[in-house]
Structures are given as C-alpha cells and as structure tokens.
CSV table of C-alpha atoms and ligand atoms in Angstrom, one decimal:
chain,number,residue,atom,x,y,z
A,1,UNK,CA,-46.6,-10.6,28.0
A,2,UNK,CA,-46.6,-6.7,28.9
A,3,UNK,CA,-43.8,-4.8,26.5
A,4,UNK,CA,-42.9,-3.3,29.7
A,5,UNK,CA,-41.7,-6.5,31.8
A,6,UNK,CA,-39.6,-7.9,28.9
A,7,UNK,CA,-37.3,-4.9,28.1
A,8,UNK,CA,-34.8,-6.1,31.1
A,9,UNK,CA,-35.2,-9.9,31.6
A,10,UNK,CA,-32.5,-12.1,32.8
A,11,UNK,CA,-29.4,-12.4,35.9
A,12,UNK,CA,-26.9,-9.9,36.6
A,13,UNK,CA,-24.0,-10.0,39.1
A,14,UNK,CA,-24.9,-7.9,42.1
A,15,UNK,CA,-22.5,-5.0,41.8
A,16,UNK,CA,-21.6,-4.9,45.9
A,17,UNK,CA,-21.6,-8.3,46.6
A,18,UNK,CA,-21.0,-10.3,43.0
A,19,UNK,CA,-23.8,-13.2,43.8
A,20,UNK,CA,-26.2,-13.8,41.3
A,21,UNK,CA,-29.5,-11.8,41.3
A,22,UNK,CA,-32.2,-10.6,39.0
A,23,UNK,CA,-31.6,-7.5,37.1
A,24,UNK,CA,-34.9,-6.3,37.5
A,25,UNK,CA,-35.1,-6.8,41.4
A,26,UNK,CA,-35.5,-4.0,43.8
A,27,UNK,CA,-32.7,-5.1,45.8
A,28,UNK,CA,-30.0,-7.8,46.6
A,29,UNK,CA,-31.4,-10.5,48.0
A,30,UNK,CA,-27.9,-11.3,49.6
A,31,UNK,CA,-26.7,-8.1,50.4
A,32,UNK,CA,-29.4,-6.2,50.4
A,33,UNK,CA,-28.3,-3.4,48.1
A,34,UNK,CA,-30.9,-1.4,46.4
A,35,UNK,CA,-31.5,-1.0,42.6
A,36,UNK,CA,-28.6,-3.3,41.7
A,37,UNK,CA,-29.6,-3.6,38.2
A,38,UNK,CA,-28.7,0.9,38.0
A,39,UNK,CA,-25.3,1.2,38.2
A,40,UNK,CA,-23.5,4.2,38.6
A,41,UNK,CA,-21.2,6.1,37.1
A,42,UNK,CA,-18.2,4.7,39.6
A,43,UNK,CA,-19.4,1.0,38.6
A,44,UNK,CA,-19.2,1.3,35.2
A,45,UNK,CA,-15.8,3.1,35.6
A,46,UNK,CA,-14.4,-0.3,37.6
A,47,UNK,CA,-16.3,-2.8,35.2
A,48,UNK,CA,-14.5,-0.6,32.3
A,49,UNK,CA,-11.2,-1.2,33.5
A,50,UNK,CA,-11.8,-5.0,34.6
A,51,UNK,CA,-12.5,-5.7,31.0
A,52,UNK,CA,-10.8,-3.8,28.5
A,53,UNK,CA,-8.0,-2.3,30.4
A,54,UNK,CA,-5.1,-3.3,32.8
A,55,UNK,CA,-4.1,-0.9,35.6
A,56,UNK,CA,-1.0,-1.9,36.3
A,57,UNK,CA,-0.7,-1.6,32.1
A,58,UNK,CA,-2.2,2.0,32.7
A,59,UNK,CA,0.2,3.0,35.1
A,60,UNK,CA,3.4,2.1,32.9
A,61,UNK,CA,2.3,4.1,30.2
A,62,UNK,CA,1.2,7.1,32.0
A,63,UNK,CA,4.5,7.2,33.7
A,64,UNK,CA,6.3,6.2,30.4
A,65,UNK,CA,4.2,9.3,28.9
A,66,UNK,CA,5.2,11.5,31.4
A,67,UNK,CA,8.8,10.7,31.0
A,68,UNK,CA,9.1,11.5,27.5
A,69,UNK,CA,6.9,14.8,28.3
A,70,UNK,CA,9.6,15.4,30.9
A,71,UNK,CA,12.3,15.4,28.4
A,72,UNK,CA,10.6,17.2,25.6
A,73,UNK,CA,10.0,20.5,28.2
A,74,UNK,CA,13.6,20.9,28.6
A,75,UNK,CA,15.9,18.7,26.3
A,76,UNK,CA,19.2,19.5,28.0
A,77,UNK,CA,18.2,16.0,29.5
A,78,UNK,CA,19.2,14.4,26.2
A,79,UNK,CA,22.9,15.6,26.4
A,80,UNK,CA,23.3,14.1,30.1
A,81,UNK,CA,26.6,13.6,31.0
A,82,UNK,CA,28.1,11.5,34.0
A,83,UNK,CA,27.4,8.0,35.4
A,84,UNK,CA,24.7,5.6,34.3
A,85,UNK,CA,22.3,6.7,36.8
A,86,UNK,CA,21.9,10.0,35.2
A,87,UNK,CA,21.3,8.4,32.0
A,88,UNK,CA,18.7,10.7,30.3
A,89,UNK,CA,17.8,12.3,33.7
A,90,UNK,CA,15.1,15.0,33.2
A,91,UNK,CA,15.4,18.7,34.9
A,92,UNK,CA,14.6,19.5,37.8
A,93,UNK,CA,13.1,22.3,36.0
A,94,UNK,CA,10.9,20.1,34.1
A,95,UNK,CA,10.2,18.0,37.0
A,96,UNK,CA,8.7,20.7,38.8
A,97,UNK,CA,6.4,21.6,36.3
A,98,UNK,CA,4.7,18.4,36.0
A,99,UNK,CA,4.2,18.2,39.6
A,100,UNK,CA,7.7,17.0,41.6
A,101,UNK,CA,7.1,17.1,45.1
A,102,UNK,CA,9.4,17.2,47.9
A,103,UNK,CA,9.0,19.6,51.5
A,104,UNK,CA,9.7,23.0,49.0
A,105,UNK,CA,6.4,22.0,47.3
A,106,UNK,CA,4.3,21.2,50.4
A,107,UNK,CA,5.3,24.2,52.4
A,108,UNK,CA,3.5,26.4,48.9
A,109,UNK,CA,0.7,24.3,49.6
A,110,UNK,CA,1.1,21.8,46.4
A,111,UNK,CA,-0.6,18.8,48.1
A,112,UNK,CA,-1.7,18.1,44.7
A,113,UNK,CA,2.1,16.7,44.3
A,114,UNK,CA,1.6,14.3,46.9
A,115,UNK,CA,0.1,12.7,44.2
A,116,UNK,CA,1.5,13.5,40.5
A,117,UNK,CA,5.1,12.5,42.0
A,118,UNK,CA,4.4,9.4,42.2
A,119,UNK,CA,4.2,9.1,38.2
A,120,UNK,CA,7.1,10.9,37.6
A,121,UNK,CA,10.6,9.5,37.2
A,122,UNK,CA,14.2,11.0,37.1
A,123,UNK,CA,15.9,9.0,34.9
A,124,UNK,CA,15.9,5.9,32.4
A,125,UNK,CA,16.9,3.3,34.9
A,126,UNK,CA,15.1,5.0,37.8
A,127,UNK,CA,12.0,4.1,35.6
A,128,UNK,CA,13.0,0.9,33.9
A,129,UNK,CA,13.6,-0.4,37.2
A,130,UNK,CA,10.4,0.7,38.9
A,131,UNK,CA,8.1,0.0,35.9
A,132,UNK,CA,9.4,-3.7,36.0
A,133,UNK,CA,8.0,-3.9,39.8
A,134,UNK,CA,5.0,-2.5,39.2
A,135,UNK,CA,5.0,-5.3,36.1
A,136,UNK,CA,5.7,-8.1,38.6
A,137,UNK,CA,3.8,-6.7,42.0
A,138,UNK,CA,0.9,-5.1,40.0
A,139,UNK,CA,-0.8,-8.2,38.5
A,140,UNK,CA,-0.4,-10.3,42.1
A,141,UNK,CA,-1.9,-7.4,44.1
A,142,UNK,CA,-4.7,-7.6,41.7
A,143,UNK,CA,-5.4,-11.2,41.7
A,144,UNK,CA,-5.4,-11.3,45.5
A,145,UNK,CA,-7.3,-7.6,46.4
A,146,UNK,CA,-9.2,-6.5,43.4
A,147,UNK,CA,-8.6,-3.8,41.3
A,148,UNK,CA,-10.7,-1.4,43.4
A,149,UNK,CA,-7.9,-2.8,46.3
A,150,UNK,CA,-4.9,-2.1,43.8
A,151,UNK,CA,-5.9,0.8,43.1
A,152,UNK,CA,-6.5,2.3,46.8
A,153,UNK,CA,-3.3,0.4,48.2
A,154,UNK,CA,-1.0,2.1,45.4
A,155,UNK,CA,-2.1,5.6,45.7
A,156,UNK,CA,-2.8,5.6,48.9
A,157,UNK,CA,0.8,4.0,49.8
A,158,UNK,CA,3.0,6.7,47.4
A,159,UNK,CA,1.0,9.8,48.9
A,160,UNK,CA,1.7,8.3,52.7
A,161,UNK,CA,5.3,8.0,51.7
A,162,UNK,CA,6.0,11.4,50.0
A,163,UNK,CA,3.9,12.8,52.7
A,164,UNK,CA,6.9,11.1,55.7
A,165,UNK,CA,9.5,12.3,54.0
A,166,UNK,CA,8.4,15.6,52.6
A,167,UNK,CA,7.7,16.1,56.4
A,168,UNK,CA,10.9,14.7,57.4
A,169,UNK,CA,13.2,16.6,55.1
A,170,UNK,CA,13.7,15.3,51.8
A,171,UNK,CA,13.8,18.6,49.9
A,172,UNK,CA,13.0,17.0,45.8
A,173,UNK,CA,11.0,13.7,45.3
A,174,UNK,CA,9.5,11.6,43.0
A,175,UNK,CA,8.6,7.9,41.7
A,176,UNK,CA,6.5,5.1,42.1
A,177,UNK,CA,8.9,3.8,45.0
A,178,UNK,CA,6.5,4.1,47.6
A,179,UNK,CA,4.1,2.5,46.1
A,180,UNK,CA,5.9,0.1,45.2
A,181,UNK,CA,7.1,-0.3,48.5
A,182,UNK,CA,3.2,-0.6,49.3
A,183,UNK,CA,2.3,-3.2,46.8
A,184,UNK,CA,4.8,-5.2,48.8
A,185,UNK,CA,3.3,-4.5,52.5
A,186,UNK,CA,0.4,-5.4,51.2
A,187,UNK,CA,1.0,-8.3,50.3
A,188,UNK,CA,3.1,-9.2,52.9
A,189,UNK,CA,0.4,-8.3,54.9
A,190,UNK,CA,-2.1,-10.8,52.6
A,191,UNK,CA,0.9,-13.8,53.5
A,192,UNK,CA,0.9,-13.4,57.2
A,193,UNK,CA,-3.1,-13.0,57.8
A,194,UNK,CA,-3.6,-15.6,55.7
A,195,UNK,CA,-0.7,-18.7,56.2
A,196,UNK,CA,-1.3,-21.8,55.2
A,197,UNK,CA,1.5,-22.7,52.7
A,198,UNK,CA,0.2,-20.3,49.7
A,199,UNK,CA,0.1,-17.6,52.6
A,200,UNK,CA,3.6,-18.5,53.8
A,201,UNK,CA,5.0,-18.9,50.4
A,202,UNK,CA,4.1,-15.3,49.7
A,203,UNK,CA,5.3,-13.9,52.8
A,204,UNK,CA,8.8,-15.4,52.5
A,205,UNK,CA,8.8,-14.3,48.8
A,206,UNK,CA,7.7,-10.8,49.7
A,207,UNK,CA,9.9,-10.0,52.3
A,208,UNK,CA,12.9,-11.2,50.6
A,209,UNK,CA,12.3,-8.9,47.8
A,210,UNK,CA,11.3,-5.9,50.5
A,211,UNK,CA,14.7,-6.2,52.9
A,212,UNK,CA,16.5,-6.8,49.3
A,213,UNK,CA,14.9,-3.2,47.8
A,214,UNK,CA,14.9,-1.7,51.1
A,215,UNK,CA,19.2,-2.1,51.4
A,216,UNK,CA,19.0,-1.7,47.9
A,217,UNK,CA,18.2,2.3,48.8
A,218,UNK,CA,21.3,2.8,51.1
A,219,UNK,CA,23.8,1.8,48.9
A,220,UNK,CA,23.2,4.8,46.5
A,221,UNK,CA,22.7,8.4,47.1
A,222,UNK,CA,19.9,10.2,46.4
A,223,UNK,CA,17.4,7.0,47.1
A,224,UNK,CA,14.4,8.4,49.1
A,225,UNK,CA,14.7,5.9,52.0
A,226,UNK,CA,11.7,7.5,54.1
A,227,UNK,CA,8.7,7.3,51.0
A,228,UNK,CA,10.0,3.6,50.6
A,229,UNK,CA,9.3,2.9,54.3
A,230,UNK,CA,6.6,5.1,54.3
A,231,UNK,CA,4.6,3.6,51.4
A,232,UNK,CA,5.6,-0.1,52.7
A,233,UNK,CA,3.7,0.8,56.2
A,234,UNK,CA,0.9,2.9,54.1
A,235,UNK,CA,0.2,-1.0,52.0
A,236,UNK,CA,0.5,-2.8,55.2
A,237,UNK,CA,-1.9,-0.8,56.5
A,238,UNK,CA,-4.8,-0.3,53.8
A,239,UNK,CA,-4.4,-4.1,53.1
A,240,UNK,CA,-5.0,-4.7,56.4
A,241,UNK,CA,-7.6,-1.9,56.7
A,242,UNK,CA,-9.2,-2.6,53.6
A,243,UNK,CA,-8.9,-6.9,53.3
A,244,UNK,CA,-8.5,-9.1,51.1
A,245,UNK,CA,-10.7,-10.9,48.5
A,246,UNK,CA,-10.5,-14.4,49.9
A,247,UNK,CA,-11.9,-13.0,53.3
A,248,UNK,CA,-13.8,-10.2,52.3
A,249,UNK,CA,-15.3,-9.8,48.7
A,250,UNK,CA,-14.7,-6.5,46.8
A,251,UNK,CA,-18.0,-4.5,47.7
A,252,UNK,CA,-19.4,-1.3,46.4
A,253,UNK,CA,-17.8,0.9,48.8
A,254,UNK,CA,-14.5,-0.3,47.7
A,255,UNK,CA,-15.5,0.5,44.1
A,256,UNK,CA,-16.7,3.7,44.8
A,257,UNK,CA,-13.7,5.2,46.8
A,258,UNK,CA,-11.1,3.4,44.4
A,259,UNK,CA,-13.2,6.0,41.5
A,260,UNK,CA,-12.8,8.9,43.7
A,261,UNK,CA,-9.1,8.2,44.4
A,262,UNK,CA,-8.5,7.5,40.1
A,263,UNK,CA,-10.3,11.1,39.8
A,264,UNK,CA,-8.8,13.0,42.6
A,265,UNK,CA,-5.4,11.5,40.3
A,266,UNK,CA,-6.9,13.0,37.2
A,267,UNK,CA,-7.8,16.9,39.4
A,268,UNK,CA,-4.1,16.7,41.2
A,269,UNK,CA,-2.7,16.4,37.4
A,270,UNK,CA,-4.8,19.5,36.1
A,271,UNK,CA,-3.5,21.4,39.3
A,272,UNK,CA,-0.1,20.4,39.1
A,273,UNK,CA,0.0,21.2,34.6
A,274,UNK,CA,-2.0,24.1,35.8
A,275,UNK,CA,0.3,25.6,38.2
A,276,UNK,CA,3.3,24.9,36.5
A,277,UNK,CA,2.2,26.4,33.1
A,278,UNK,CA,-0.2,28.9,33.6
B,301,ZN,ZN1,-25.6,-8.0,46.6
C-alpha cells in the first residue's frame, strides 16, 4: 500500500453533524460538510473544552479570580463595615476598573462592559450565592444544549440584561444574575417545547426557582431587577432561537459563533483592563 493513503486511515465524528464518517473523505456523507477530517481552529477550541475542561467550572473561577483581584486594587474592602451583605464588598473604585458597567459606562461608549460585568461581583454573598447557580444551572444547560449552546445562552443572556437596564436607568451594575436568569429561560424554554413528563418536570422545577429568585430581588435594595428579567427573556429567547440537542444536534455553526462569543469575552477584558489602567 502507497505511504501516502495510510498516514490518515480510520473513522472520525463529523465535526457539524457528529455521525460517523471517514477521516479521509472529502465531505460528510450526511451533512454534506466539506473536509471534515481539517478542523479548525474554533473546533479544536470546543473539542478542548468538552474534554479537559468544564465551562461552568471555568466560569467560577474566573469570577472567583476577579473577586480577589477586586479586593487586592483597593483593600479598603477588607475593613467593610455594616450588614452582612456588604461583607467584603469591593469598591466601586475597583469595580470600575475591571470593567463595571451600568448607563455611566455605556453613555462613554464602554460596550465592552456589557460584557466583563457579568464576571464581576460586589460582595462575598453576592458571589457565593450566584456561583452556586451557575453550579446547579450550568451542568443541566449543558447536558440538554451543548456547550456551544451554554455558552451562547449565558453571554448572550447577561449582555441582553445589562444592556435593559443600563438603558433603563440603573446607574452601577454587575454579576452573573442575568445569566443566570437566562440559564433558567432557557431551560424553561427546553421544558415547555418539549413536554412529556421529563419536559414538564423541568418546567415546573424551573419556574419555581425563577418566580422564587425573581421575588427574591424585591425584597432587598440594590438587586438589579431589570438584567434579571432581561437575561431570563434573552435565554428564553436564544434557546428557542438556537434549539435544543434532542431536536436539533449541535452543528458547526453553533461551534463556531460560541468561539467568537468566548473571544469577543477575552477582547472586552483587554479593553475594559486596558481602559481602566492605562
Ligand atoms: Zn456531517
């Protein structure tokens, strides 16, 4: 046998529609996707991520990173005083730096924060509290969307929500809320498309914990009701734009933009350090 034909023998997974298909083949024979077996750079990203790490993981210890960064800028927050909600609260001063958004930053024309708010957290309970959704939402989301999915519904979700009430008059804002918010439109939107008694089970589940969150934010001040209601339309929305995995397999588009949305993440950071440093 030619050197050249054995140098890639044997079956891959077809990187837009997962079947089973010859690595060497020009195209998919299901989906019709050429040169499967080159993958490119966005692929690999996904397929890195699928194996060795956990986004949801990712996401607790950026925003547990940032946190800590947030106190070392400006340690006054370490000799907080007041009631337990304040516990440890970083600056706003320090806040701001790392990309706090609110209607001040988007009439300067930091979009960017739209984005880096959503990792950012004022205080030890305000994180504690979201990082244990995320724990619980995160992995569900997941299993029913794909990661490519999870990661379009949260970002997508916490920009839609800073974006409502940074229109609507919210003058500082940060945290995961919205998104969080959004992880449970989403799949509250997965419970009612899909029914049967797994689909029910989840909508009933869901939107107990959503009205119980969502009163939740009116019985303390300084709860950003509008990015809660704005992420939990922006998951509805993208989950419902988007699909969901039993309906509609995870395809190459959805890898693709779910790697332009983890890098536009990564350039909204450099902007917001960037601006609030240099
Ligand atoms: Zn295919």
């Amino acid at each position: 046998m030619p050197e050249k034909k054995a140098r890639n023998i044997g079956a891959i997974l077809c990187p837009n529609c997962g079947k089973l298909i010859n690595a060497n083949s020009k195209y998919c024979i299901h989906c019709g996707l050429k040169y499967p077996g080159k993958q490119n750079v966005f692929i690999k990203l996904m397929t890195m991520f699928n194996k060795r790490l956990s986004y949801t993981k990712m996401i607790i210890y950026f925003c547990s990173g940032l946190y800590i960064l947030s106190i070392i800028i400006d340690p006054s927050a370490l000799s907080g005083s007041g009631s337990i909600f304040n516990l440890l609260s970083p600056s706003i001063y320090a806040l701001d730096r790392l990309g706090m958004t609110g209607q001040y930053a988007l009439l300067q024309g930091r979009f960017w924060t739209l984005v880096t708010a959503i990792y950012l957290h004022g205080g030890l309970l305000h994180i504690l509290f979201n990082m244990l959704w995320i724990r619980q939402l995160g992995p569900m989301v997941e299993e029913l969307f794909g990661l490519s999915r999870l990661i379009l519904i949260f970002t997508i979700s916490g920009v839609l929500g800073f974006l409502i009430s940074g229109t609507l008059n919210e003058a500082y804002t940060i945290g995961a809320s919205g998104s969080i918010f959004g992880l449970m439109g989403a799949l509250i939107f997965y419970g009612r498309d899909r029914g049967g008694f797994f689909g029910q089970a989840i909508f009933k589940q869901l939107i107990g914990y959503a009205i119980l969150l969502f009163a939740f934010g009116f019985l303390f001040s300084g709860i950003n009701n509008w990015a809660h209601a704005g992420g939990f339309i922006g998951g509805y929305l993208t989950a419902k734009l988007l699909g969901y995995s039993e309906r509609r397999p995870e395809t190459l588009i959805h890898k693709n933009v779910a790697s332009i949305s983890l890098i536009i993440t990564v350039l909204c950071f450099i902007l917001a350090i960037w601006n609030g440093f240099f």
